[in-house]
CSV table of C-alpha atoms in Angstrom, one decimal:
chain,number,residue,atom,x,y,z
A,1,MET,CA,8.9,-17.9,40.8
A,2,SER,CA,9.3,-14.5,41.6
A,3,ASP,CA,6.0,-12.2,41.2
A,4,GLU,CA,7.0,-11.1,37.6
A,5,HIS,CA,6.9,-13.6,36.1
A,6,ASN,CA,3.6,-16.5,37.7
A,7,GLY,CA,0.4,-16.5,36.8
A,8,SER,CA,-1.5,-14.0,39.5
A,9,ALA,CA,1.1,-11.5,38.6
A,10,LEU,CA,0.1,-11.6,34.6
A,11,PRO,CA,-0.2,-8.6,32.5
A,12,ALA,CA,-3.6,-6.6,32.4
A,13,PRO,CA,-6.4,-8.5,29.9
A,14,ARG,CA,-6.5,-6.7,26.2
A,15,ASP,CA,-9.5,-4.9,25.4
A,16,GLU,CA,-10.7,-6.5,22.1
A,17,GLN,CA,-12.6,-3.2,21.3
A,18,GLY,CA,-10.2,-1.1,21.4
A,19,GLU,CA,-10.8,2.1,19.5
A,20,VAL,CA,-12.1,2.1,16.0
A,21,ILE,CA,-10.4,4.4,13.6
A,22,GLY,CA,-11.4,2.8,10.4
A,23,VAL,CA,-12.6,-0.3,8.2
A,24,ARG,CA,-10.5,-1.9,5.9
A,25,LYS,CA,-11.4,-3.9,3.0
A,26,GLY,CA,-9.8,-6.6,1.3
A,27,MET,CA,-6.3,-8.3,2.0
A,28,PHE,CA,-4.0,-5.0,2.1
A,29,GLY,CA,-7.0,-2.1,2.2
A,30,ALA,CA,-6.4,-1.3,-0.8
A,31,ASP,CA,-9.0,1.1,-2.5
A,32,ASN,CA,-8.0,1.3,-6.1
A,33,GLY,CA,-8.9,-1.7,-7.5
A,34,GLY,CA,-5.5,-3.2,-7.3
A,35,ASP,CA,-6.4,-6.0,-4.7
A,36,THR,CA,-4.9,-9.2,-6.6
A,37,SER,CA,-5.6,-11.1,-3.4
A,38,GLY,CA,-8.6,-12.9,-3.7
A,39,TYR,CA,-9.5,-11.4,-1.0
A,40,GLY,CA,-11.5,-8.5,-2.1
A,41,GLY,CA,-14.6,-9.1,0.1
A,42,LEU,CA,-12.8,-9.5,3.2
A,43,ILE,CA,-13.8,-6.8,5.8
A,44,ARG,CA,-12.4,-5.5,9.1
A,45,THR,CA,-12.2,-2.9,11.5
A,46,VAL,CA,-8.8,-1.2,12.2
A,47,ALA,CA,-8.4,-0.6,15.9
A,48,LEU,CA,-5.6,0.5,18.0
A,49,PRO,CA,-5.9,-0.9,21.8
A,50,GLY,CA,-7.8,1.4,24.4
A,51,ALA,CA,-6.6,1.9,28.2
A,52,SER,CA,-5.8,-0.5,30.0
A,53,PRO,CA,-7.3,-1.0,33.8
A,54,ARG,CA,-5.4,-1.2,36.8
A,55,PRO,CA,-4.0,-3.9,37.9
A,56,TYR,CA,-1.9,-3.9,35.0
A,57,GLY,CA,0.3,-6.5,36.3
A,58,GLY,CA,3.9,-7.6,37.2
A,59,TRP,CA,6.2,-4.5,37.7
A,60,PHE,CA,3.6,-2.7,35.5
A,61,ASP,CA,2.2,-0.6,38.2
A,62,GLU,CA,5.2,-0.1,39.8
A,63,VAL,CA,6.9,1.2,36.9
A,64,ALA,CA,3.0,3.3,36.7
A,65,ASP,CA,3.1,4.0,40.7
A,66,GLU,CA,6.4,5.7,40.4
A,67,LEU,CA,6.3,7.6,37.2
A,68,GLU,CA,3.0,9.1,38.2
A,69,GLY,CA,4.7,10.3,41.6
A,70,ALA,CA,7.8,11.4,40.2
A,71,LEU,CA,5.4,13.9,38.1
A,72,GLU,CA,3.8,14.5,40.9
A,73,GLU,CA,7.2,16.0,42.9
A,74,GLN,CA,8.0,18.1,39.7
A,75,ASP,CA,3.8,20.0,40.3
A,76,LEU,CA,2.4,18.2,36.8
A,77,LEU,CA,-0.5,16.3,37.6
A,78,PRO,CA,0.1,12.7,36.0
A,79,GLU,CA,-3.0,12.9,33.9
A,80,ASN,CA,-1.9,16.2,32.1
A,81,ALA,CA,1.0,14.7,31.1
A,82,ILE,CA,-0.2,11.2,30.8
A,83,GLU,CA,-3.0,10.4,28.2
A,84,LYS,CA,-3.9,7.1,28.4
A,85,THR,CA,-1.6,3.6,29.9
A,86,VAL,CA,-2.0,0.6,27.3
A,87,VAL,CA,-1.0,-2.9,28.4
A,88,ASP,CA,-1.2,-4.8,25.3
A,89,ARG,CA,0.3,-7.8,23.9
A,90,GLY,CA,3.2,-8.1,27.1
A,91,GLU,CA,3.8,-4.9,26.4
A,92,LEU,CA,3.7,-1.7,28.3
A,93,THR,CA,3.0,1.8,27.0
A,94,PHE,CA,2.5,5.3,28.4
A,95,HIS,CA,0.6,7.8,25.6
A,96,ILE,CA,2.0,11.0,26.3
A,97,ALA,CA,1.0,14.5,25.6
A,98,ARG,CA,3.6,16.5,23.2
A,99,GLU,CA,4.0,19.1,25.1
A,100,HIS,CA,4.9,16.6,28.3
A,101,LEU,CA,7.4,14.4,26.4
A,102,VAL,CA,10.7,15.5,27.2
A,103,THR,CA,9.9,16.2,30.9
A,104,VAL,CA,8.6,12.3,31.4
A,105,ALA,CA,11.3,10.8,29.5
A,106,ARG,CA,13.8,12.8,31.5
A,107,THR,CA,11.7,11.2,34.5
A,108,LEU,CA,12.1,7.9,32.9
A,109,ARG,CA,15.6,8.3,32.4
A,110,ASP,CA,17.0,10.0,35.5
A,111,ASP,CA,14.7,8.7,38.9
A,112,PRO,CA,16.5,6.3,40.4
A,113,ALA,CA,13.1,4.3,40.7
A,114,LEU,CA,12.7,4.1,37.2
A,115,ARG,CA,16.3,4.3,35.5
A,116,PHE,CA,15.4,3.8,32.1
A,117,GLU,CA,19.1,4.9,30.8
A,118,LEU,CA,18.5,3.7,27.0
A,119,CYS,CA,16.4,4.7,24.3
A,120,THR,CA,16.6,2.5,21.3
A,121,GLY,CA,14.9,4.7,18.9
A,122,VAL,CA,11.9,6.5,17.4
A,123,SER,CA,9.8,5.1,15.2
A,124,GLY,CA,7.1,7.2,13.0
A,125,VAL,CA,4.0,5.7,12.2
A,126,HIS,CA,0.8,7.1,10.1
A,127,PHE,CA,-2.5,6.4,10.4
A,128,PRO,CA,-4.9,8.0,7.9
A,129,GLY,CA,-7.8,7.3,9.4
A,130,ASP,CA,-7.2,8.6,13.1
A,131,LYS,CA,-8.3,12.1,13.1
A,132,GLY,CA,-6.9,14.8,14.8
A,133,ARG,CA,-3.4,12.6,15.4
A,134,GLU,CA,-2.9,11.1,12.3
A,135,LEU,CA,1.2,10.5,13.2
A,136,HIS,CA,1.9,8.7,15.5
A,137,ALA,CA,5.7,8.6,17.1
A,138,VAL,CA,6.5,5.6,19.2
A,139,TYR,CA,10.1,5.2,21.8
A,140,HIS,CA,11.5,1.9,22.9
A,141,LEU,CA,13.1,2.4,26.6
A,142,ARG,CA,15.2,-0.1,28.1
A,143,SER,CA,16.3,0.3,31.5
A,144,ILE,CA,19.8,-1.5,32.0
A,145,THR,CA,19.4,-1.1,35.7
A,146,HIS,CA,15.6,-2.7,36.7
A,147,GLY,CA,16.3,-5.0,33.3
A,148,ARG,CA,12.5,-3.4,31.3
A,149,LEU,CA,11.4,-2.3,28.2
A,150,ILE,CA,8.6,-0.2,28.1
A,151,ARG,CA,7.2,2.4,25.4
A,152,LEU,CA,5.9,5.8,25.1
A,153,GLU,CA,3.9,6.5,22.0
A,154,VAL,CA,3.2,10.7,21.1
A,155,THR,CA,0.5,11.5,18.4
A,156,THR,CA,0.4,14.8,15.8
A,157,PRO,CA,-1.8,15.8,14.0
A,158,ASP,CA,-1.0,15.6,10.6
A,159,ASP,CA,-1.4,19.9,10.3
A,160,ASP,CA,1.0,20.3,12.9
A,161,ARG,CA,3.2,17.4,12.7
A,162,HIS,CA,5.8,19.1,15.3
A,163,LEU,CA,6.4,17.6,18.5
A,164,PRO,CA,10.0,18.1,21.1
A,165,SER,CA,13.5,16.7,20.0
A,166,LEU,CA,14.8,14.0,23.0
A,167,VAL,CA,17.7,14.4,21.6
A,168,GLN,CA,18.7,16.5,24.6
A,169,VAL,CA,17.6,13.5,26.5
A,170,TYR,CA,18.6,10.6,24.4
A,171,PRO,CA,21.5,11.8,22.3
A,172,THR,CA,21.4,8.4,20.7
A,173,ASN,CA,18.3,9.7,19.2
A,174,ASP,CA,20.0,12.1,16.7
A,175,TRP,CA,19.7,9.9,13.7
A,176,HIS,CA,16.2,7.9,14.4
A,177,GLU,CA,14.4,11.5,15.2
A,178,ARG,CA,16.4,12.5,11.2
A,179,GLU,CA,14.9,8.9,10.0
A,180,ALA,CA,11.3,9.4,11.5
A,181,TYR,CA,11.6,13.0,9.6
A,182,ASP,CA,12.4,11.8,6.0
A,183,PHE,CA,10.3,8.9,5.8
A,184,PHE,CA,7.5,10.1,8.1
A,185,GLY,CA,7.7,14.5,7.9
A,186,LEU,CA,7.5,14.2,11.7
A,187,VAL,CA,9.3,17.8,13.0
A,188,PHE,CA,11.4,17.4,15.7
A,189,ASP,CA,11.4,20.9,17.5
A,190,GLY,CA,15.2,21.6,18.9
A,191,HIS,CA,16.9,18.6,17.0
A,192,PRO,CA,20.6,20.2,16.0
A,193,ALA,CA,20.6,19.3,12.6
A,194,LEU,CA,17.4,18.0,11.2
A,195,THR,CA,17.8,17.0,7.3
A,196,ARG,CA,17.1,14.0,5.2
A,197,ILE,CA,19.0,10.8,5.7
A,198,MET,CA,18.0,8.3,3.5
A,199,MET,CA,16.3,10.2,0.7
A,200,PRO,CA,18.2,12.8,-1.4
A,201,ASP,CA,17.3,16.2,0.1
A,202,ASP,CA,15.4,17.3,-2.6
A,203,TRP,CA,13.1,15.0,-2.4
A,204,GLN,CA,9.1,15.5,-2.6
A,205,GLY,CA,6.9,13.5,0.1
A,206,PHE,CA,7.7,11.1,2.6
A,207,PRO,CA,8.1,7.6,1.3
A,208,GLN,CA,6.8,5.3,4.5
A,209,ARG,CA,3.3,7.3,4.6
A,210,LYS,CA,0.5,5.6,3.7
A,211,ASP,CA,-1.2,8.1,1.8
A,212,TYR,CA,2.1,8.2,-0.6
A,213,PRO,CA,2.3,6.6,-4.0
A,214,LEU,CA,3.3,3.0,-4.7
A,215,GLY,CA,5.3,2.8,-7.9
A,216,GLY,CA,5.3,5.2,-11.2
A,217,ILE,CA,8.4,7.3,-9.0
A,218,ALA,CA,11.3,7.4,-10.9
A,219,VAL,CA,14.4,7.1,-8.8
A,220,GLU,CA,17.7,8.9,-9.4
A,221,TYR,CA,21.2,7.6,-7.3
A,222,LYS,CA,24.0,9.8,-7.9
A,223,GLY,CA,23.4,11.0,-11.4
A,224,ALA,CA,21.9,8.1,-12.7
A,225,GLN,CA,18.1,7.5,-12.9
A,226,ILE,CA,16.2,4.2,-12.7
A,227,PRO,CA,12.9,4.1,-14.3
A,228,ALA,CA,9.6,3.7,-12.3
A,229,PRO,CA,8.3,-0.2,-11.3
A,230,ASP,CA,5.6,0.8,-14.3
A,231,GLN,CA,7.8,1.3,-17.1
A,232,ARG,CA,10.8,-1.1,-16.6
A,233,ARG,CA,9.4,-4.1,-18.6
A,234,SER,CA,6.1,-5.3,-20.3
A,235,TYR,CA,3.7,-8.2,-19.8
A,236,SER,CA,2.3,-8.5,-22.5
């Protein structure tokens, strides 16, 4: 059995405390009296995983070392580009400063010891309680050469939702960035055609944000209109 899979090379333990960004009440976090789950008295913290200590375990350290060294060769201090490194649930995530995202992505793609040739897309995440970095963009990178999978995560504040497009590095991100823009309002600077991909062009708001209203919105589709959910039927 290789060192990557034996017990002595298991990933670093998860920081159970993490970064607390809020408190959720009830099963679904409803704050308007709409929690019908029966768990209205449930109170729990909302926490993001904190930075992991070295060693990370397995090949994670090899990738981290190589990335840091390759950035230094470009006269970029790793601590300026990598805000933190997290090992959580068996996954390695580099949290990247948005102004250095393109450089880090290109380095991960082109360095022979890294060779993360494929980005399988970007996902938007909205954490209203994560003040100053409410919107997160998460990229999944796969190395076909080395058979490895890592993640990059970038954050933006709600009042400045811009981050650089990676289409120039990973062309397959074209439609994924459009989807993240459509649903979360993330603006990918440098994208060749950043337009909505699912919702109508004149749609107001971003439907997968956690501050988007649930129900009560009529849906228009090719000239037809479907009544809002709370207007379709009566339960009386």
